[in-house]
Protein backbone atom coordinates (compact mmCIF):
# COMPACT_ATOMS: atom_id res chain seq x y z
CA UNK A 1 0.00 0.00 0.00
CA UNK A 2 1.36 3.47 -0.79
CA UNK A 3 2.09 5.86 2.04
CA UNK A 4 -0.18 8.81 2.66
CA UNK A 5 2.33 11.22 4.15
CA UNK A 6 5.43 11.48 2.04
CA UNK A 7 8.18 13.72 3.30
CA UNK A 8 10.38 15.21 0.64
CA UNK A 9 13.64 16.85 1.54
CA UNK A 10 13.46 20.09 -0.40
CA UNK A 11 16.89 21.21 0.63
CA UNK A 12 18.21 19.78 -2.65
CA UNK A 13 18.28 20.63 -6.35
CA UNK A 14 14.95 21.26 -8.12
CA UNK A 15 15.34 18.15 -10.26
CA UNK A 16 16.11 15.89 -7.28
CA UNK A 17 13.03 17.18 -5.45
CA UNK A 18 10.96 16.77 -8.60
CA UNK A 19 12.11 13.14 -8.93
CA UNK A 20 10.66 12.44 -5.49
CA UNK A 21 7.39 14.19 -6.42
CA UNK A 22 7.08 11.96 -9.48
CA UNK A 23 7.84 8.80 -7.53
CA UNK A 24 5.13 9.71 -4.98
CA UNK A 25 2.53 10.50 -7.64
CA UNK A 26 3.27 7.45 -9.78
CA UNK A 27 3.10 5.21 -6.71
CA UNK A 28 -0.49 6.48 -6.49
CA UNK A 29 -1.35 5.68 -10.08
CA UNK A 30 -0.69 9.03 -11.73
CA UNK A 31 0.18 8.67 -15.41
CA UNK A 32 2.89 10.92 -16.83
CA UNK A 33 2.01 13.05 -19.84
CA UNK A 34 3.27 10.92 -22.70
CA UNK A 35 5.93 12.20 -24.98
CA UNK A 36 3.68 11.27 -27.88
CA UNK A 37 4.83 13.22 -30.88
CA UNK A 38 2.79 14.00 -33.97
CA UNK A 39 5.43 12.07 -35.92
CA UNK A 40 4.11 8.85 -34.38
CA UNK A 41 0.48 9.50 -35.26
CA UNK A 42 -1.53 7.81 -37.99
CA UNK A 43 -3.01 10.26 -40.47
CA UNK A 44 -5.75 9.68 -43.04
CA UNK A 45 -6.49 12.36 -45.63
CA UNK A 46 -10.07 12.57 -46.91
CA UNK A 47 -10.54 14.19 -50.30
CA UNK A 48 -13.44 15.05 -52.56
CA UNK A 49 -15.11 17.96 -54.32
CA UNK A 50 -17.79 20.20 -52.83
CA UNK A 51 -20.74 18.10 -51.66
CA UNK A 52 -18.92 14.80 -52.23
CA UNK A 53 -19.81 13.70 -48.70
CA UNK A 54 -16.47 14.13 -46.90
CA UNK A 55 -18.02 15.62 -43.75
CA UNK A 56 -20.86 13.10 -43.57
CA UNK A 57 -18.57 10.10 -44.00
CA UNK A 58 -16.06 11.45 -41.46
CA UNK A 59 -18.79 11.78 -38.83
CA UNK A 60 -19.65 8.11 -39.30
CA UNK A 61 -15.98 7.04 -39.21
CA UNK A 62 -15.53 8.90 -35.89
CA UNK A 63 -18.50 7.03 -34.41
CA UNK A 64 -16.84 3.72 -35.21
CA UNK A 65 -13.11 4.31 -34.72
CA UNK A 66 -10.87 6.03 -32.18
CA UNK A 67 -9.77 8.87 -34.38
CA UNK A 68 -9.75 12.64 -34.11
CA UNK A 69 -11.39 14.41 -37.02
CA UNK A 70 -10.59 17.85 -38.41
CA UNK A 71 -12.03 19.52 -41.44
CA UNK A 72 -9.71 22.07 -43.06
CA UNK A 73 -12.81 24.05 -44.14
CA UNK A 74 -14.25 24.05 -40.57
CA UNK A 75 -10.95 25.23 -39.10
CA UNK A 76 -10.86 28.04 -41.66
CA UNK A 77 -14.50 28.99 -40.99
CA UNK A 78 -13.73 29.11 -37.25
CA UNK A 79 -10.87 31.51 -37.98
CA UNK A 80 -13.24 33.68 -40.05
CA UNK A 81 -15.85 33.59 -37.28
CA UNK A 82 -13.23 34.76 -34.76
CA UNK A 83 -13.25 38.12 -36.57
CA UNK A 84 -9.43 38.25 -36.70
CA UNK A 85 -7.60 40.21 -39.42
CA UNK A 86 -6.41 36.90 -40.84
CA UNK A 87 -10.02 35.68 -40.80
CA UNK A 88 -11.20 38.66 -42.89
CA UNK A 89 -8.67 37.90 -45.62
CA UNK A 90 -9.61 34.23 -45.57
CA UNK A 91 -13.29 35.05 -45.94
CA UNK A 92 -12.67 36.88 -49.22
CA UNK A 93 -10.64 33.97 -50.63
CA UNK A 94 -13.25 31.43 -49.56
CA UNK A 95 -16.10 33.43 -51.10
CA UNK A 96 -14.15 33.28 -54.36
CA UNK A 97 -13.95 29.48 -54.00
CA UNK A 98 -10.14 29.72 -54.11
CA UNK A 99 -7.57 28.01 -51.94
CA UNK A 100 -6.23 29.93 -48.95
CA UNK A 101 -2.43 30.06 -48.54
CA UNK A 102 -0.72 26.83 -47.62
CA UNK A 103 0.89 28.12 -44.41
CA UNK A 104 -2.50 29.20 -43.02
CA UNK A 105 -4.22 25.84 -43.51
CA UNK A 106 -1.18 23.87 -42.42
CA UNK A 107 -0.73 26.06 -39.32
CA UNK A 108 -4.38 25.63 -38.28
CA UNK A 109 -4.24 21.87 -38.76
CA UNK A 110 -0.96 21.49 -36.88
CA UNK A 111 -2.31 23.59 -33.96
CA UNK A 112 -5.50 21.55 -33.84
CA UNK A 113 -3.50 18.31 -33.81
CA UNK A 114 -1.27 19.56 -31.00
CA UNK A 115 -4.30 20.66 -28.97
CA UNK A 116 -5.94 17.28 -29.32
CA UNK A 117 -3.94 15.79 -26.43
CA UNK A 118 -2.60 12.35 -27.05
CA UNK A 119 -4.74 11.31 -29.96
CA UNK A 120 -2.88 8.57 -31.84
CA UNK A 121 -4.78 8.96 -35.10
CA UNK A 122 -6.30 11.72 -37.20
CA UNK A 123 -8.79 12.02 -40.00
CA UNK A 124 -8.19 15.24 -41.92
CA UNK A 125 -10.82 16.16 -44.46
CA UNK A 126 -10.43 18.69 -47.24
CA UNK A 127 -6.65 18.46 -47.08
CA UNK A 128 -4.35 18.41 -49.01
CA UNK A 129 -6.04 20.30 -51.80
CA UNK A 130 -2.86 20.86 -53.74
CA UNK A 131 0.25 18.78 -53.90
CA UNK A 132 2.46 21.23 -51.98
CA UNK A 133 0.12 21.04 -49.00
CA UNK A 134 0.58 17.27 -48.86
CA UNK A 135 4.34 17.42 -49.32
CA UNK A 136 4.77 20.11 -46.64
CA UNK A 137 2.48 18.31 -44.18
CA UNK A 138 4.40 15.09 -44.64
CA UNK A 139 7.76 16.84 -44.32
CA UNK A 140 6.83 18.80 -41.18
CA UNK A 141 4.41 16.46 -39.41
CA UNK A 142 4.23 12.88 -40.62
CA UNK A 143 3.45 10.88 -43.78
CA UNK A 144 -0.20 9.91 -44.16
CA UNK A 145 -1.03 6.20 -44.21
CA UNK A 146 -4.03 6.27 -46.54
CA UNK A 147 -5.96 8.75 -48.69
CA UNK A 148 -9.72 8.29 -49.13
CA UNK A 149 -10.93 9.98 -52.27
CA UNK A 150 -14.68 10.37 -52.88
CA UNK A 151 -15.61 10.35 -56.52
CA UNK A 152 -18.80 12.12 -57.40
CA UNK A 153 -20.48 13.40 -60.56
CA UNK A 154 -20.42 17.12 -61.31
CA UNK A 155 -24.21 17.18 -61.09
CA UNK A 156 -24.25 15.78 -57.54
CA UNK A 157 -21.39 18.08 -56.53
CA UNK A 158 -23.59 21.03 -57.54
CA UNK A 159 -26.86 19.73 -56.14
CA UNK A 160 -25.77 18.76 -52.61
CA UNK A 161 -24.21 22.09 -51.59
CA UNK A 162 -27.15 23.96 -53.16
CA UNK A 163 -29.52 21.88 -51.05
CA UNK A 164 -27.36 22.41 -47.96
CA UNK A 165 -27.22 26.14 -48.73
CA UNK A 166 -30.97 26.42 -48.07
CA UNK A 167 -30.37 25.81 -44.37
CA UNK A 168 -26.64 26.23 -43.72
CA UNK A 169 -25.00 29.54 -42.90
CA UNK A 170 -22.09 28.90 -45.23
CA UNK A 171 -21.34 31.89 -47.42
CA UNK A 172 -19.97 29.66 -50.19
CA UNK A 173 -22.94 27.31 -50.72
CA UNK A 174 -24.41 29.35 -53.58
CA UNK A 175 -24.40 28.49 -57.27
CA UNK A 176 -21.76 30.98 -58.33
CA UNK A 177 -19.25 30.02 -55.60
CA UNK A 178 -19.91 26.29 -55.93
CA UNK A 179 -18.94 26.54 -59.63
CA UNK A 180 -15.70 28.28 -58.65
CA UNK A 181 -14.99 25.73 -55.91
CA UNK A 182 -15.57 22.96 -58.38
CA UNK A 183 -13.21 24.59 -60.89
CA UNK A 184 -10.49 24.98 -58.19
CA UNK A 185 -11.00 21.37 -57.17
CA UNK A 186 -10.58 20.04 -60.71
CA UNK A 187 -7.54 22.21 -61.34
CA UNK A 188 -5.56 21.39 -58.20
CA UNK A 189 -6.63 17.88 -57.26
CA UNK A 190 -5.25 15.76 -60.14
CA UNK A 191 -1.57 16.05 -59.09
CA UNK A 192 -2.56 15.18 -55.49
CA UNK A 193 -4.47 12.06 -56.53
CA UNK A 194 -1.73 10.98 -58.97
CA UNK A 195 0.93 11.42 -56.31
CA UNK A 196 -0.84 9.29 -53.68
CA UNK A 197 -1.84 6.74 -56.30
CA UNK A 198 1.84 6.24 -57.18
CA UNK A 199 2.61 5.94 -53.45
CA UNK A 200 0.02 3.13 -53.28
CA UNK A 201 -2.01 5.05 -50.68
CA UNK A 202 -5.05 6.14 -52.69
CA UNK A 203 -8.44 4.48 -52.10
CA UNK A 204 -11.12 5.71 -54.50
CA UNK A 205 -14.66 5.56 -53.19
CA UNK A 206 -17.69 6.06 -55.41
CA UNK A 207 -20.02 8.44 -53.64
CA UNK A 208 -22.83 9.40 -55.95
CA UNK A 209 -21.64 9.01 -59.54
P1 LIG B 1 -14.83 22.81 -47.58
O1 LIG B 1 -15.42 23.03 -46.24
O2 LIG B 1 -13.89 21.64 -47.62
O3 LIG B 1 -15.87 22.76 -48.68
O4 LIG B 1 -13.91 24.11 -47.90
C1 LIG B 1 -14.48 25.39 -48.00
C2 LIG B 1 -13.44 26.39 -48.52
O5 LIG B 1 -12.37 26.50 -47.56
C3 LIG B 1 -12.76 26.00 -49.82
O6 LIG B 1 -13.55 26.38 -50.95
C4 LIG B 1 -11.46 26.81 -49.73
O7 LIG B 1 -11.68 28.20 -50.01
C5 LIG B 1 -11.12 26.69 -48.25
N1 LIG B 1 -10.29 25.49 -47.99
C6 LIG B 1 -10.70 24.32 -47.42
N2 LIG B 1 -9.70 23.45 -47.32
C7 LIG B 1 -8.61 24.07 -47.85
C8 LIG B 1 -7.26 23.68 -48.06
N3 LIG B 1 -6.80 22.47 -47.73
N4 LIG B 1 -6.42 24.58 -48.63
C9 LIG B 1 -6.84 25.79 -48.98
N5 LIG B 1 -8.11 26.22 -48.83
C10 LIG B 1 -9.00 25.38 -48.28
Tab-separated table of C-alpha atoms and ligand atoms in Angstrom:
chain	number	residue	atom	x	y	z
A	1	UNK	CA	0.000	0.000	0.000
A	2	UNK	CA	1.363	3.466	-0.786
A	3	UNK	CA	2.090	5.859	2.043
A	4	UNK	CA	-0.175	8.815	2.662
A	5	UNK	CA	2.332	11.223	4.149
A	6	UNK	CA	5.429	11.478	2.037
A	7	UNK	CA	8.181	13.719	3.297
A	8	UNK	CA	10.375	15.214	0.635
A	9	UNK	CA	13.640	16.853	1.543
A	10	UNK	CA	13.457	20.094	-0.396
A	11	UNK	CA	16.887	21.205	0.629
A	12	UNK	CA	18.207	19.775	-2.648
A	13	UNK	CA	18.276	20.634	-6.346
A	14	UNK	CA	14.950	21.261	-8.125
A	15	UNK	CA	15.340	18.146	-10.264
A	16	UNK	CA	16.114	15.887	-7.283
A	17	UNK	CA	13.028	17.177	-5.450
A	18	UNK	CA	10.959	16.771	-8.598
A	19	UNK	CA	12.108	13.140	-8.933
A	20	UNK	CA	10.663	12.438	-5.490
A	21	UNK	CA	7.385	14.185	-6.417
A	22	UNK	CA	7.077	11.964	-9.480
A	23	UNK	CA	7.835	8.801	-7.528
A	24	UNK	CA	5.134	9.712	-4.982
A	25	UNK	CA	2.531	10.498	-7.641
A	26	UNK	CA	3.275	7.451	-9.777
A	27	UNK	CA	3.098	5.206	-6.708
A	28	UNK	CA	-0.492	6.476	-6.486
A	29	UNK	CA	-1.354	5.675	-10.076
A	30	UNK	CA	-0.689	9.027	-11.727
A	31	UNK	CA	0.183	8.665	-15.407
A	32	UNK	CA	2.886	10.919	-16.827
A	33	UNK	CA	2.008	13.047	-19.843
A	34	UNK	CA	3.273	10.922	-22.700
A	35	UNK	CA	5.933	12.197	-24.981
A	36	UNK	CA	3.678	11.271	-27.881
A	37	UNK	CA	4.834	13.222	-30.883
A	38	UNK	CA	2.787	13.997	-33.966
A	39	UNK	CA	5.428	12.073	-35.918
A	40	UNK	CA	4.115	8.848	-34.375
A	41	UNK	CA	0.475	9.498	-35.256
A	42	UNK	CA	-1.525	7.812	-37.985
A	43	UNK	CA	-3.005	10.260	-40.472
A	44	UNK	CA	-5.749	9.684	-43.041
A	45	UNK	CA	-6.492	12.361	-45.628
A	46	UNK	CA	-10.073	12.573	-46.913
A	47	UNK	CA	-10.538	14.195	-50.299
A	48	UNK	CA	-13.435	15.046	-52.562
A	49	UNK	CA	-15.109	17.956	-54.324
A	50	UNK	CA	-17.795	20.202	-52.830
A	51	UNK	CA	-20.737	18.105	-51.657
A	52	UNK	CA	-18.917	14.804	-52.232
A	53	UNK	CA	-19.812	13.699	-48.700
A	54	UNK	CA	-16.471	14.134	-46.898
A	55	UNK	CA	-18.023	15.615	-43.752
A	56	UNK	CA	-20.864	13.100	-43.571
A	57	UNK	CA	-18.572	10.101	-43.997
A	58	UNK	CA	-16.059	11.448	-41.465
A	59	UNK	CA	-18.792	11.776	-38.830
A	60	UNK	CA	-19.649	8.114	-39.302
A	61	UNK	CA	-15.985	7.038	-39.205
A	62	UNK	CA	-15.532	8.896	-35.888
A	63	UNK	CA	-18.502	7.026	-34.411
A	64	UNK	CA	-16.837	3.723	-35.208
A	65	UNK	CA	-13.105	4.313	-34.723
A	66	UNK	CA	-10.869	6.031	-32.184
A	67	UNK	CA	-9.768	8.871	-34.383
A	68	UNK	CA	-9.752	12.644	-34.105
A	69	UNK	CA	-11.393	14.413	-37.019
A	70	UNK	CA	-10.593	17.847	-38.411
A	71	UNK	CA	-12.029	19.524	-41.441
A	72	UNK	CA	-9.714	22.075	-43.060
A	73	UNK	CA	-12.809	24.051	-44.135
A	74	UNK	CA	-14.252	24.052	-40.570
A	75	UNK	CA	-10.945	25.232	-39.096
A	76	UNK	CA	-10.864	28.041	-41.658
A	77	UNK	CA	-14.502	28.990	-40.992
A	78	UNK	CA	-13.732	29.108	-37.245
A	79	UNK	CA	-10.873	31.512	-37.975
A	80	UNK	CA	-13.237	33.682	-40.052
A	81	UNK	CA	-15.854	33.593	-37.276
A	82	UNK	CA	-13.234	34.759	-34.765
A	83	UNK	CA	-13.255	38.120	-36.571
A	84	UNK	CA	-9.426	38.255	-36.703
A	85	UNK	CA	-7.597	40.207	-39.417
A	86	UNK	CA	-6.409	36.904	-40.844
A	87	UNK	CA	-10.019	35.683	-40.805
A	88	UNK	CA	-11.200	38.656	-42.891
A	89	UNK	CA	-8.675	37.899	-45.624
A	90	UNK	CA	-9.610	34.227	-45.565
A	91	UNK	CA	-13.288	35.053	-45.936
A	92	UNK	CA	-12.669	36.877	-49.221
A	93	UNK	CA	-10.638	33.974	-50.635
A	94	UNK	CA	-13.247	31.430	-49.559
A	95	UNK	CA	-16.099	33.434	-51.096
A	96	UNK	CA	-14.150	33.276	-54.360
A	97	UNK	CA	-13.951	29.482	-53.998
A	98	UNK	CA	-10.142	29.718	-54.112
A	99	UNK	CA	-7.573	28.011	-51.935
A	100	UNK	CA	-6.231	29.931	-48.950
A	101	UNK	CA	-2.430	30.064	-48.544
A	102	UNK	CA	-0.717	26.831	-47.625
A	103	UNK	CA	0.890	28.115	-44.413
A	104	UNK	CA	-2.502	29.199	-43.022
A	105	UNK	CA	-4.217	25.843	-43.507
A	106	UNK	CA	-1.183	23.871	-42.423
A	107	UNK	CA	-0.735	26.065	-39.324
A	108	UNK	CA	-4.385	25.627	-38.281
A	109	UNK	CA	-4.240	21.866	-38.761
A	110	UNK	CA	-0.961	21.492	-36.881
A	111	UNK	CA	-2.308	23.594	-33.964
A	112	UNK	CA	-5.500	21.552	-33.841
A	113	UNK	CA	-3.496	18.309	-33.814
A	114	UNK	CA	-1.275	19.555	-31.001
A	115	UNK	CA	-4.297	20.663	-28.970
A	116	UNK	CA	-5.943	17.277	-29.317
A	117	UNK	CA	-3.935	15.792	-26.431
A	118	UNK	CA	-2.598	12.350	-27.051
A	119	UNK	CA	-4.744	11.315	-29.965
A	120	UNK	CA	-2.883	8.571	-31.839
A	121	UNK	CA	-4.781	8.964	-35.103
A	122	UNK	CA	-6.298	11.723	-37.205
A	123	UNK	CA	-8.788	12.017	-40.004
A	124	UNK	CA	-8.193	15.235	-41.916
A	125	UNK	CA	-10.821	16.163	-44.457
A	126	UNK	CA	-10.426	18.692	-47.240
A	127	UNK	CA	-6.645	18.455	-47.082
A	128	UNK	CA	-4.347	18.411	-49.011
A	129	UNK	CA	-6.040	20.304	-51.802
A	130	UNK	CA	-2.863	20.857	-53.740
A	131	UNK	CA	0.249	18.783	-53.896
A	132	UNK	CA	2.462	21.226	-51.983
A	133	UNK	CA	0.120	21.044	-48.998
A	134	UNK	CA	0.577	17.273	-48.861
A	135	UNK	CA	4.339	17.421	-49.316
A	136	UNK	CA	4.771	20.110	-46.636
A	137	UNK	CA	2.480	18.311	-44.184
A	138	UNK	CA	4.396	15.092	-44.636
A	139	UNK	CA	7.759	16.844	-44.322
A	140	UNK	CA	6.832	18.795	-41.175
A	141	UNK	CA	4.406	16.459	-39.410
A	142	UNK	CA	4.227	12.880	-40.619
A	143	UNK	CA	3.452	10.877	-43.782
A	144	UNK	CA	-0.197	9.906	-44.164
A	145	UNK	CA	-1.030	6.202	-44.211
A	146	UNK	CA	-4.029	6.268	-46.542
A	147	UNK	CA	-5.964	8.754	-48.688
A	148	UNK	CA	-9.723	8.293	-49.127
A	149	UNK	CA	-10.929	9.983	-52.275
A	150	UNK	CA	-14.681	10.366	-52.876
A	151	UNK	CA	-15.611	10.354	-56.517
A	152	UNK	CA	-18.801	12.118	-57.400
A	153	UNK	CA	-20.479	13.403	-60.561
A	154	UNK	CA	-20.418	17.118	-61.313
A	155	UNK	CA	-24.208	17.179	-61.089
A	156	UNK	CA	-24.250	15.778	-57.538
A	157	UNK	CA	-21.390	18.084	-56.525
A	158	UNK	CA	-23.591	21.029	-57.542
A	159	UNK	CA	-26.858	19.727	-56.140
A	160	UNK	CA	-25.774	18.761	-52.606
A	161	UNK	CA	-24.208	22.088	-51.589
A	162	UNK	CA	-27.149	23.957	-53.158
A	163	UNK	CA	-29.515	21.881	-51.046
A	164	UNK	CA	-27.356	22.406	-47.955
A	165	UNK	CA	-27.216	26.138	-48.727
A	166	UNK	CA	-30.969	26.418	-48.073
A	167	UNK	CA	-30.371	25.806	-44.367
A	168	UNK	CA	-26.642	26.232	-43.721
A	169	UNK	CA	-24.997	29.538	-42.897
A	170	UNK	CA	-22.089	28.897	-45.235
A	171	UNK	CA	-21.343	31.886	-47.415
A	172	UNK	CA	-19.970	29.661	-50.189
A	173	UNK	CA	-22.939	27.305	-50.716
A	174	UNK	CA	-24.415	29.354	-53.576
A	175	UNK	CA	-24.401	28.485	-57.271
A	176	UNK	CA	-21.755	30.981	-58.326
A	177	UNK	CA	-19.254	30.018	-55.599
A	178	UNK	CA	-19.910	26.289	-55.933
A	179	UNK	CA	-18.944	26.537	-59.628
A	180	UNK	CA	-15.700	28.281	-58.648
A	181	UNK	CA	-14.990	25.731	-55.909
A	182	UNK	CA	-15.573	22.958	-58.376
A	183	UNK	CA	-13.213	24.590	-60.885
A	184	UNK	CA	-10.494	24.981	-58.192
A	185	UNK	CA	-10.995	21.374	-57.166
A	186	UNK	CA	-10.578	20.041	-60.713
A	187	UNK	CA	-7.540	22.209	-61.343
A	188	UNK	CA	-5.563	21.387	-58.197
A	189	UNK	CA	-6.633	17.877	-57.263
A	190	UNK	CA	-5.250	15.760	-60.136
A	191	UNK	CA	-1.574	16.049	-59.086
A	192	UNK	CA	-2.557	15.181	-55.494
A	193	UNK	CA	-4.468	12.064	-56.529
A	194	UNK	CA	-1.727	10.980	-58.969
A	195	UNK	CA	0.932	11.419	-56.309
A	196	UNK	CA	-0.841	9.293	-53.683
A	197	UNK	CA	-1.836	6.740	-56.302
A	198	UNK	CA	1.840	6.239	-57.176
A	199	UNK	CA	2.611	5.944	-53.453
A	200	UNK	CA	0.020	3.131	-53.284
A	201	UNK	CA	-2.009	5.051	-50.678
A	202	UNK	CA	-5.052	6.145	-52.693
A	203	UNK	CA	-8.439	4.476	-52.095
A	204	UNK	CA	-11.119	5.707	-54.502
A	205	UNK	CA	-14.664	5.560	-53.192
A	206	UNK	CA	-17.690	6.057	-55.408
A	207	UNK	CA	-20.023	8.441	-53.639
A	208	UNK	CA	-22.830	9.397	-55.950
A	209	UNK	CA	-21.643	9.010	-59.542
B	1	LIG	P1	-14.828	22.815	-47.585
B	1	LIG	O1	-15.423	23.034	-46.238
B	1	LIG	O2	-13.888	21.637	-47.623
B	1	LIG	O3	-15.870	22.756	-48.681
B	1	LIG	O4	-13.910	24.108	-47.899
B	1	LIG	C1	-14.482	25.393	-48.002
B	1	LIG	C2	-13.441	26.388	-48.515
B	1	LIG	O5	-12.365	26.501	-47.564
B	1	LIG	C3	-12.760	26.005	-49.822
B	1	LIG	O6	-13.551	26.377	-50.950
B	1	LIG	C4	-11.458	26.812	-49.732
B	1	LIG	O7	-11.675	28.198	-50.007
B	1	LIG	C5	-11.121	26.686	-48.251
B	1	LIG	N1	-10.295	25.486	-47.995
B	1	LIG	C6	-10.696	24.325	-47.417
B	1	LIG	N2	-9.696	23.453	-47.322
B	1	LIG	C7	-8.613	24.075	-47.851
B	1	LIG	C8	-7.261	23.676	-48.059
B	1	LIG	N3	-6.797	22.467	-47.729
B	1	LIG	N4	-6.417	24.578	-48.634
B	1	LIG	C9	-6.840	25.788	-48.982
B	1	LIG	N5	-8.109	26.221	-48.833
B	1	LIG	C10	-8.997	25.381	-48.281
